[in-house]
Tab-separated table of C-alpha atoms and ligand atoms in Angstrom:
chain	number	residue	atom	x	y	z
S	908	MET	CA	-87.497	-32.781	2.277
S	909	THR	CA	-85.852	-29.684	2.959
S	910	VAL	CA	-82.613	-28.602	1.501
S	911	ALA	CA	-79.677	-26.588	3.021
S	912	VAL	CA	-79.847	-22.758	2.753
S	913	VAL	CA	-77.156	-21.514	0.994
S	914	GLY	CA	-75.907	-18.031	1.839
S	915	GLN	CA	-72.995	-15.883	3.054
S	916	SER	CA	-74.308	-14.676	6.323
S	917	VAL	CA	-70.899	-15.504	9.015
S	918	SER	CA	-73.915	-15.077	11.870
S	919	THR	CA	-76.392	-17.890	10.608
S	920	ALA	CA	-73.439	-20.179	10.547
S	921	ARG	CA	-72.028	-19.513	13.783
S	922	GLN	CA	-75.579	-19.594	15.584
S	923	LEU	CA	-76.673	-23.351	14.117
S	924	LEU	CA	-72.802	-24.390	15.071
S	925	LEU	CA	-73.326	-22.923	18.228
S	926	GLN	CA	-76.707	-25.297	18.527
S	927	GLY	CA	-74.584	-28.737	17.692
S	928	LYS	CA	-75.542	-27.918	14.065
S	929	LEU	CA	-73.595	-28.949	11.289
S	930	VAL	CA	-72.493	-25.965	8.603
S	931	ALA	CA	-70.614	-26.682	5.375
S	932	ILE	CA	-67.508	-24.267	5.205
S	933	PRO	CA	-65.615	-22.230	2.460
S	934	THR	CA	-61.863	-23.089	2.806
S	935	GLU	CA	-59.166	-22.024	0.591
S	936	THR	CA	-58.447	-25.631	-0.383
S	937	VAL	CA	-62.397	-27.216	-0.649
S	938	TYR	CA	-65.734	-27.066	1.390
S	939	GLY	CA	-65.921	-29.252	4.417
S	940	LEU	CA	-68.617	-30.362	6.353
S	941	ALA	CA	-68.515	-28.471	10.198
S	942	GLY	CA	-69.302	-29.176	13.539
S	943	ASN	CA	-68.239	-28.750	17.364
S	944	ALA	CA	-64.810	-30.425	16.885
S	945	LEU	CA	-65.191	-30.347	21.124
S	946	GLU	CA	-68.216	-32.047	21.130
S	947	PRO	CA	-68.103	-35.507	20.474
S	948	ASP	CA	-72.379	-36.403	19.813
S	949	VAL	CA	-71.085	-33.441	17.408
S	950	VAL	CA	-68.834	-35.101	15.680
S	951	ALA	CA	-70.727	-38.111	15.725
S	952	SER	CA	-73.253	-36.840	13.231
S	953	ILE	CA	-70.301	-35.393	10.841
S	954	PHE	CA	-69.227	-38.860	10.149
S	955	GLU	CA	-72.640	-39.726	9.948
S	956	VAL	CA	-73.762	-37.657	7.420
S	957	LYS	CA	-70.805	-37.843	5.313
S	958	GLY	CA	-71.221	-41.664	4.956
S	959	ARG	CA	-67.316	-42.046	6.939
S	960	PRO	CA	-66.387	-45.015	8.680
S	961	ARG	CA	-64.684	-44.111	11.670
S	962	PHE	CA	-61.489	-44.653	12.450
S	963	ASP	CA	-60.935	-42.312	9.371
S	964	PRO	CA	-60.327	-39.337	11.968
S	965	LEU	CA	-60.849	-35.151	11.081
S	966	ILE	CA	-59.115	-32.458	10.326
S	967	VAL	CA	-59.646	-30.132	13.350
S	968	HIS	CA	-59.770	-25.986	11.835
S	969	VAL	CA	-58.370	-22.878	14.078
S	970	ALA	CA	-58.640	-19.628	14.410
S	971	SER	CA	-54.856	-19.204	14.372
S	972	TRP	CA	-51.453	-20.698	15.788
S	973	GLU	CA	-51.920	-19.589	19.262
S	974	LYS	CA	-55.674	-21.456	19.369
S	975	ALA	CA	-53.450	-24.680	17.803
S	976	LEU	CA	-51.825	-24.675	21.622
S	977	THR	CA	-54.444	-24.891	23.175
S	978	TYR	CA	-55.263	-28.344	21.591
S	979	ILE	CA	-51.915	-30.303	21.463
S	980	GLN	CA	-48.412	-30.830	22.990
S	981	ASP	CA	-44.652	-31.686	22.347
S	982	VAL	CA	-44.538	-29.328	19.785
S	983	PRO	CA	-41.327	-29.841	17.182
S	984	HIS	CA	-39.657	-26.993	16.606
S	985	THR	CA	-40.492	-27.643	12.834
S	986	ALA	CA	-44.300	-27.418	13.125
S	987	GLU	CA	-44.066	-24.314	14.660
S	988	ILE	CA	-41.743	-23.008	12.184
S	989	LEU	CA	-44.117	-24.561	9.125
S	990	ALA	CA	-47.877	-22.752	10.751
S	991	ARG	CA	-46.019	-19.590	10.742
S	992	ASN	CA	-44.552	-20.089	7.620
S	993	PHE	CA	-47.831	-21.374	6.230
S	994	TRP	CA	-51.051	-20.497	8.179
S	995	PRO	CA	-53.378	-19.596	7.484
S	996	GLY	CA	-52.728	-21.825	4.452
S	997	PRO	CA	-52.951	-24.929	3.025
S	998	LEU	CA	-51.495	-27.940	5.449
S	999	THR	CA	-52.473	-29.521	8.160
S	1000	LEU	CA	-50.130	-30.733	10.571
S	1001	LEU	CA	-50.376	-33.731	12.643
S	1002	LEU	CA	-49.360	-33.292	16.562
S	1003	PRO	CA	-49.494	-35.215	19.743
S	1004	ARG	CA	-53.306	-34.590	21.273
S	1005	ARG	CA	-54.492	-32.778	24.831
S	1006	PRO	CA	-57.103	-34.471	26.228
S	1007	VAL	CA	-60.009	-32.314	25.293
S	1008	ILE	CA	-59.534	-33.436	21.837
S	1009	PRO	CA	-62.426	-36.240	21.060
S	1010	ASP	CA	-61.259	-39.490	21.010
S	1011	LEU	CA	-63.753	-40.047	17.776
S	1012	VAL	CA	-61.861	-37.202	16.391
S	1013	THR	CA	-59.020	-38.395	15.968
S	1014	SER	CA	-59.853	-41.969	15.668
S	1015	GLY	CA	-58.325	-43.245	18.807
S	1016	LEU	CA	-55.136	-41.711	17.409
S	1017	ASP	CA	-52.605	-39.488	19.488
S	1018	ARG	CA	-52.253	-36.608	16.986
S	1019	VAL	CA	-54.869	-34.350	16.119
S	1020	GLY	CA	-54.468	-33.056	12.563
S	1021	LEU	CA	-54.835	-29.079	12.541
S	1022	ARG	CA	-54.874	-26.579	10.106
S	1023	CYS	CA	-56.030	-22.702	10.392
S	1024	PRO	CA	-57.750	-21.850	6.931
S	1025	ASP	CA	-57.318	-19.736	4.433
S	1026	HIS	CA	-60.381	-18.028	3.583
S	1027	PRO	CA	-62.350	-14.475	4.790
S	1028	LEU	CA	-65.595	-15.716	5.698
S	1029	THR	CA	-63.985	-19.070	7.637
S	1030	ARG	CA	-61.233	-17.320	9.369
S	1031	GLU	CA	-64.603	-14.710	10.914
S	1032	LEU	CA	-66.495	-17.466	11.978
S	1033	LEU	CA	-63.436	-19.002	13.240
S	1034	GLU	CA	-62.872	-16.071	15.012
S	1035	GLN	CA	-66.656	-16.198	16.694
S	1036	LEU	CA	-66.532	-18.768	18.371
S	1037	PRO	CA	-65.589	-20.313	21.151
S	1038	PHE	CA	-64.524	-23.893	19.860
S	1039	PRO	CA	-62.035	-25.076	16.746
S	1040	LEU	CA	-64.394	-27.170	13.966
S	1041	ALA	CA	-63.849	-30.566	12.810
S	1042	ALA	CA	-64.071	-30.496	9.108
S	1043	PRO	CA	-63.799	-33.459	6.284
S	1044	SER	CA	-64.486	-32.469	2.942
S	1045	ALA	CA	-68.266	-31.214	2.614
S	1046	ASN	CA	-68.439	-34.792	0.299
S	1047	PRO	CA	-70.196	-38.064	0.286
S	1048	PHE	CA	-67.154	-40.543	1.518
S	1049	GLY	CA	-65.400	-42.147	-1.205
S	1050	TYR	CA	-66.613	-39.330	-4.196
S	1051	VAL	CA	-65.207	-35.733	-5.248
S	1052	SER	CA	-64.396	-33.215	-2.975
S	1053	PRO	CA	-66.630	-30.172	-3.699
S	1054	THR	CA	-65.449	-26.733	-4.816
S	1055	THR	CA	-68.401	-25.292	-4.723
S	1056	ALA	CA	-71.696	-24.727	-2.549
S	1057	GLU	CA	-73.404	-25.694	-5.352
S	1058	HIS	CA	-71.591	-29.188	-5.700
S	1059	VAL	CA	-72.525	-29.471	-1.532
S	1060	GLN	CA	-75.892	-28.670	-2.117
S	1061	LEU	CA	-76.210	-31.019	-4.786
S	1062	ARG	CA	-74.697	-33.850	-2.968
S	1063	LEU	CA	-75.497	-33.373	1.091
S	1064	GLY	CA	-77.994	-30.276	0.780
S	1065	ARG	CA	-80.941	-32.350	1.835
S	1066	ARG	CA	-78.497	-33.126	4.912
S	1067	ILE	CA	-78.108	-29.839	6.676
S	1068	PRO	CA	-79.224	-26.655	7.140
S	1069	TYR	CA	-76.965	-24.493	6.400
S	1070	ILE	CA	-74.255	-23.488	3.510
S	1071	LEU	CA	-71.837	-20.481	4.038
S	1072	ASP	CA	-71.061	-19.869	0.690
S	1073	GLY	CA	-67.767	-18.562	-0.096
S	1074	GLY	CA	-67.247	-18.632	-3.933
S	1075	PRO	CA	-64.975	-21.147	-6.230
S	1076	CYS	CA	-61.914	-22.689	-4.267
S	1077	ARG	CA	-58.530	-20.245	-4.586
S	1078	VAL	CA	-56.613	-23.332	-4.776
S	1079	GLY	CA	-58.906	-27.064	-4.889
S	1080	ILE	CA	-56.819	-29.349	-3.638
S	1081	GLU	CA	-57.425	-30.598	-0.149
S	1082	SER	CA	-54.323	-29.397	1.841
S	1083	THR	CA	-50.454	-30.671	2.168
S	1084	ILE	CA	-51.005	-33.078	5.875
S	1085	VAL	CA	-47.660	-33.346	7.648
S	1086	GLY	CA	-46.308	-34.881	10.172
S	1087	TRP	CA	-42.919	-36.016	12.443
S	1088	GLU	CA	-41.542	-39.537	12.832
S	1089	GLY	CA	-38.442	-38.894	14.922
S	1090	GLU	CA	-36.679	-35.463	14.002
S	1091	GLN	CA	-38.158	-36.549	9.800
S	1092	THR	CA	-40.466	-34.660	8.447
S	1093	VAL	CA	-43.207	-36.674	6.934
S	1094	VAL	CA	-45.294	-35.486	4.451
S	1095	TYR	CA	-48.937	-37.776	4.178
S	1096	ARG	CA	-50.945	-36.005	1.777
S	1097	LEU	CA	-49.635	-34.370	-1.318
S	1098	GLY	CA	-52.318	-30.868	-1.551
S	1099	GLY	CA	-52.158	-27.199	-1.716
S	1100	VAL	CA	-48.525	-26.738	0.120
S	1101	SER	CA	-45.978	-28.467	-2.653
S	1102	VAL	CA	-42.611	-30.891	-1.894
S	1103	GLU	CA	-40.785	-27.722	-3.077
S	1104	GLN	CA	-42.303	-24.952	-0.866
S	1105	LEU	CA	-42.508	-27.503	2.588
S	1106	GLU	CA	-38.520	-28.171	1.736
S	1107	SER	CA	-37.365	-24.528	1.254
S	1108	VAL	CA	-37.559	-23.826	4.651
S	1109	THR	CA	-37.921	-27.432	6.545
S	1110	GLY	CA	-34.902	-29.285	4.484
S	1111	PRO	CA	-35.934	-32.870	2.980
S	1112	VAL	CA	-39.021	-34.531	3.386
S	1113	VAL	CA	-40.046	-37.352	3.035
S	1114	VAL	CA	-43.229	-38.227	1.199
S	1115	ARG	CA	-45.248	-41.238	2.577
S	1116	THR	CA	-48.532	-41.433	0.571
S	1117	HIS	CA	-48.725	-44.802	-0.749
S	1118	SER	CA	-51.815	-46.531	0.615
S	1119	SER	CA	-51.503	-49.390	3.002
S	1120	SER	CA	-53.482	-51.654	4.990
S	1121	GLN	CA	-52.692	-48.696	8.553
S	1122	PRO	CA	-53.215	-45.773	6.736
S	1123	GLN	CA	-51.320	-42.933	8.318
S	1124	ALA	CA	-53.981	-40.848	6.425
S	1125	PRO	CA	-56.078	-42.439	5.005
S	1126	GLY	CA	-56.809	-40.111	2.442
S	1127	GLN	CA	-54.314	-42.878	1.183
S	1128	LEU	CA	-57.282	-45.050	0.414
S	1129	GLN	CA	-56.442	-45.660	-3.397
S	1130	SER	CA	-60.751	-45.967	-4.241
S	1131	HIS	CA	-60.283	-42.182	-2.742
S	1132	TYR	CA	-61.868	-39.488	-4.684
S	1133	ALA	CA	-63.865	-41.922	-6.902
S	1134	PRO	CA	-65.769	-40.822	-9.939
S	1135	ALA	CA	-68.703	-42.970	-11.219
S	1136	LYS	CA	-68.353	-43.291	-14.747
S	1137	ALA	CA	-64.893	-45.618	-15.633
S	1138	PHE	CA	-61.754	-43.406	-15.165
S	1139	TYR	CA	-58.215	-44.038	-17.067
S	1140	LEU	CA	-55.247	-42.460	-17.108
S	1141	GLY	CA	-52.687	-42.742	-19.391
S	1142	ASN	CA	-51.712	-41.041	-22.848
S	1143	ILE	CA	-54.922	-40.115	-23.844
S	1144	GLU	CA	-54.123	-40.859	-27.728
S	1145	SER	CA	-53.668	-44.569	-27.416
S	1146	LEU	CA	-56.075	-44.686	-24.527
S	1147	LEU	CA	-58.725	-43.717	-27.021
S	1148	SER	CA	-57.383	-46.722	-29.050
S	1149	ARG	CA	-57.307	-48.918	-27.291
S	1150	LEU	CA	-60.587	-48.358	-25.257
S	1151	LYS	CA	-62.782	-47.730	-27.872
S	1152	LEU	CA	-65.022	-45.986	-26.400
S	1153	ARG	CA	-68.371	-44.714	-27.868
S	1154	ASN	CA	-68.543	-41.644	-26.379
S	1155	PRO	CA	-65.503	-40.758	-24.703
S	1156	GLY	CA	-64.838	-38.067	-22.457
S	1157	ILE	CA	-61.452	-36.214	-21.823
S	1158	LEU	CA	-59.776	-34.621	-19.371
S	1159	CYS	CA	-56.309	-33.001	-20.922
S	1160	PHE	CA	-53.673	-31.082	-19.269
S	1161	LYS	CA	-53.055	-28.056	-21.526
S	1162	GLU	CA	-53.755	-28.346	-25.444
S	1163	ALA	CA	-57.289	-30.080	-26.144
S	1164	PRO	CA	-56.470	-31.382	-30.308
S	1165	TYR	CA	-59.121	-33.794	-30.263
S	1166	PRO	CA	-62.203	-33.298	-32.250
S	1167	HIS	CA	-64.750	-34.574	-29.151
S	1168	SER	CA	-67.445	-31.727	-27.613
S	1169	ASN	CA	-66.719	-33.499	-24.318
S	1170	CYS	CA	-63.340	-32.612	-23.858
S	1171	LEU	CA	-62.186	-30.525	-20.703
S	1172	VAL	CA	-58.560	-28.858	-20.710
S	1173	LEU	CA	-57.624	-28.464	-17.231
S	1174	SER	CA	-55.366	-24.858	-18.324
S	1175	PRO	CA	-54.906	-23.637	-21.386
S	1176	SER	CA	-52.373	-21.756	-20.609
S	1177	GLY	CA	-50.381	-24.496	-19.075
S	1178	ASP	CA	-50.491	-23.152	-15.335
S	1179	LEU	CA	-50.650	-26.059	-12.897
S	1180	HIS	CA	-52.502	-23.843	-9.798
S	1181	GLU	CA	-54.935	-23.350	-12.898
S	1182	ALA	CA	-55.472	-27.009	-13.426
S	1183	ALA	CA	-55.506	-27.268	-9.474
S	1184	ARG	CA	-58.163	-25.299	-9.068
S	1185	ASN	CA	-60.372	-26.611	-11.964
S	1186	LEU	CA	-59.283	-30.223	-11.372
S	1187	PHE	CA	-63.135	-31.719	-9.330
S	1188	GLY	CA	-64.969	-29.801	-11.035
S	1189	MET	CA	-64.283	-30.807	-14.358
S	1190	LEU	CA	-64.188	-34.486	-13.007
S	1191	ARG	CA	-67.487	-33.873	-11.585
S	1192	GLU	CA	-68.540	-32.091	-14.943
S	1193	LEU	CA	-67.896	-35.456	-17.357
S	1194	ASP	CA	-68.890	-37.482	-14.462
S	1195	HIS	CA	-72.791	-35.950	-15.180
S	1196	ARG	CA	-72.095	-35.734	-19.546
S	1197	ASP	CA	-73.257	-38.720	-21.204
S	1198	VAL	CA	-70.057	-39.991	-21.738
S	1199	ASP	CA	-69.134	-43.891	-21.339
S	1200	GLY	CA	-66.362	-43.367	-19.961
S	1201	VAL	CA	-63.618	-40.887	-18.998
S	1202	VAL	CA	-59.724	-40.837	-20.216
S	1203	ALA	CA	-57.205	-38.264	-18.491
S	1204	GLU	CA	-53.335	-37.772	-19.027
S	1205	GLU	CA	-50.804	-36.447	-16.031
S	1206	VAL	CA	-50.017	-33.500	-15.256
S	1207	PRO	CA	-46.421	-32.260	-15.125
S	1208	ASN	CA	-44.929	-33.722	-11.878
S	1209	HIS	CA	-43.449	-31.134	-10.084
S	1210	GLY	CA	-44.910	-27.810	-7.450
S	1211	LEU	CA	-48.986	-29.043	-7.370
S	1212	GLY	CA	-48.833	-30.960	-10.261
S	1213	ARG	CA	-47.336	-33.884	-7.616
S	1214	ALA	CA	-51.107	-33.709	-5.921
S	1215	ILE	CA	-52.753	-33.337	-9.121
S	1216	ASN	CA	-51.402	-36.227	-10.209
S	1217	ASP	CA	-52.027	-38.307	-6.702
S	1218	ARG	CA	-55.899	-37.433	-7.163
S	1219	LEU	CA	-55.889	-38.505	-10.650
S	1220	ARG	CA	-54.494	-41.663	-10.263
S	1221	ARG	CA	-56.706	-42.198	-7.355
S	1222	ALA	CA	-59.441	-41.311	-10.035
S	1223	ALA	CA	-58.044	-43.963	-11.434
S	1224	ALA	CA	-57.151	-47.247	-9.352
S	1225	THR	CA	-60.830	-48.199	-8.883
S	1226	ARG	CA	-60.650	-49.000	-12.684
S	1227	PRO	CA	-58.328	-52.438	-14.024
B	1361	TXA	O1	-58.240	-29.151	2.504
B	1361	TXA	C1	-58.710	-29.810	3.492
B	1361	TXA	O2	-57.671	-30.294	4.561
B	1361	TXA	C2	-60.184	-30.331	3.636
B	1361	TXA	C3	-60.269	-28.659	3.836
B	1361	TXA	C4	-61.428	-29.300	4.644
B	1361	TXA	O3	-59.912	-28.292	4.907
B	1361	TXA	N1	-60.514	-31.305	4.212
B	1361	TXA	C5	-59.919	-32.368	4.328
B	1361	TXA	O4	-60.666	-33.259	4.850
B	1361	TXA	O5	-59.651	-33.061	3.123
B	1361	TXA	P1	-60.894	-35.099	4.405
B	1361	TXA	O6	-61.568	-35.141	6.374
B	1361	TXA	O7	-61.765	-34.996	3.242
B	1361	TXA	O8	-59.546	-35.331	4.748
B	1361	TXA	C6	-58.253	-35.675	6.015
B	1361	TXA	C7	-57.524	-36.053	5.917
B	1361	TXA	C8	-58.028	-37.671	5.842
B	1361	TXA	O9	-57.726	-39.026	4.508
B	1361	TXA	C9	-57.763	-38.032	7.387
B	1361	TXA	O10	-57.484	-39.878	7.264
B	1361	TXA	C10	-56.514	-37.494	7.205
B	1361	TXA	O11	-56.232	-36.405	6.982
B	1361	TXA	N2	-56.455	-37.422	8.545
B	1361	TXA	C11	-56.651	-36.100	10.099
B	1361	TXA	N3	-56.619	-36.617	10.973
B	1361	TXA	C12	-55.965	-37.312	10.721
B	1361	TXA	C13	-54.621	-37.549	12.382
B	1361	TXA	N4	-55.394	-37.690	13.336
B	1361	TXA	N5	-54.240	-38.788	12.301
B	1361	TXA	C14	-53.707	-39.118	11.106
B	1361	TXA	N6	-54.518	-39.053	9.592
B	1361	TXA	C15	-55.647	-37.905	10.131
B	1362	MG	MG1	-62.508	-36.096	1.623
């Protein structure tokens, strides 16, 4: 079976996408599994390759706010202000779609999620394409998101022809998802733009990221970001003494006072940006090591820390 070619050629990526193929693309948050957002057959193949249920909609990636306006209508003023402040960047806006966006992209919802990613290769690609790119994170549904081309290759390499390699992702966790309920700005997924950053521009926002049976953004599903190994979140000392794992993996925030070979540190200097960058790679790394479970602690719950803790809780949520 053939595996994906990994390279840095925007023109190769462009050719394949013009032919209706899927290409993995780098963004500042995580790698995306991209295809022509305006072509229902292509969009259907994204769901298929990712193994994603069709009720979980896709984010559409655009080159600019001006381009975005051709796919949306009745745009609240705050949305434009946010785009002007944070695009290109890790912010997805849920806005009323125009009919040109296929039903499959939004799973039939009235709003489409739009984002202008901040990575030079992908920006160049988007500028050269006559259509926007639908792209979920380039991982099998429910698993940890990929932050390097190698992560994509390992899990999806046999399903796609090309991975555009833009190096390790600069932010490392997915975009923040924002929408409006009346006048109220609502955060549906915590991500690379912090609540504090949003509020400095919009005033108070509501955060509604709890899972429910009818999720507004199924990234809210509790079992998302699930590593394969048993994953426990809490106080590391007490977890270690309670669980009595034979060979524990440990993920700590900044200090590693544990005499275990399988202890990884998100940020030795205690920097939340560095911790976010390392999070998914370290979850994968511990998943691949010879450990019989992983124990982890939360990080300080402000700025990017809220999004990191959200991912850690979801990773742990599949365990009792
Ligand atoms: O940073 C990111 O957002 C990355 C990169 C590749 O751009 N993409 C990403 O896509 O994380 P995905 O598909 O893994 O997560 C997108 C989330 C899902 O939880 C989906 O349900 C939600 O966004 N979403 C997308 N469109 C939506 C819509 N129209 N209404 C509600 N939720 C939506
Ligand atoms: Mg995802």
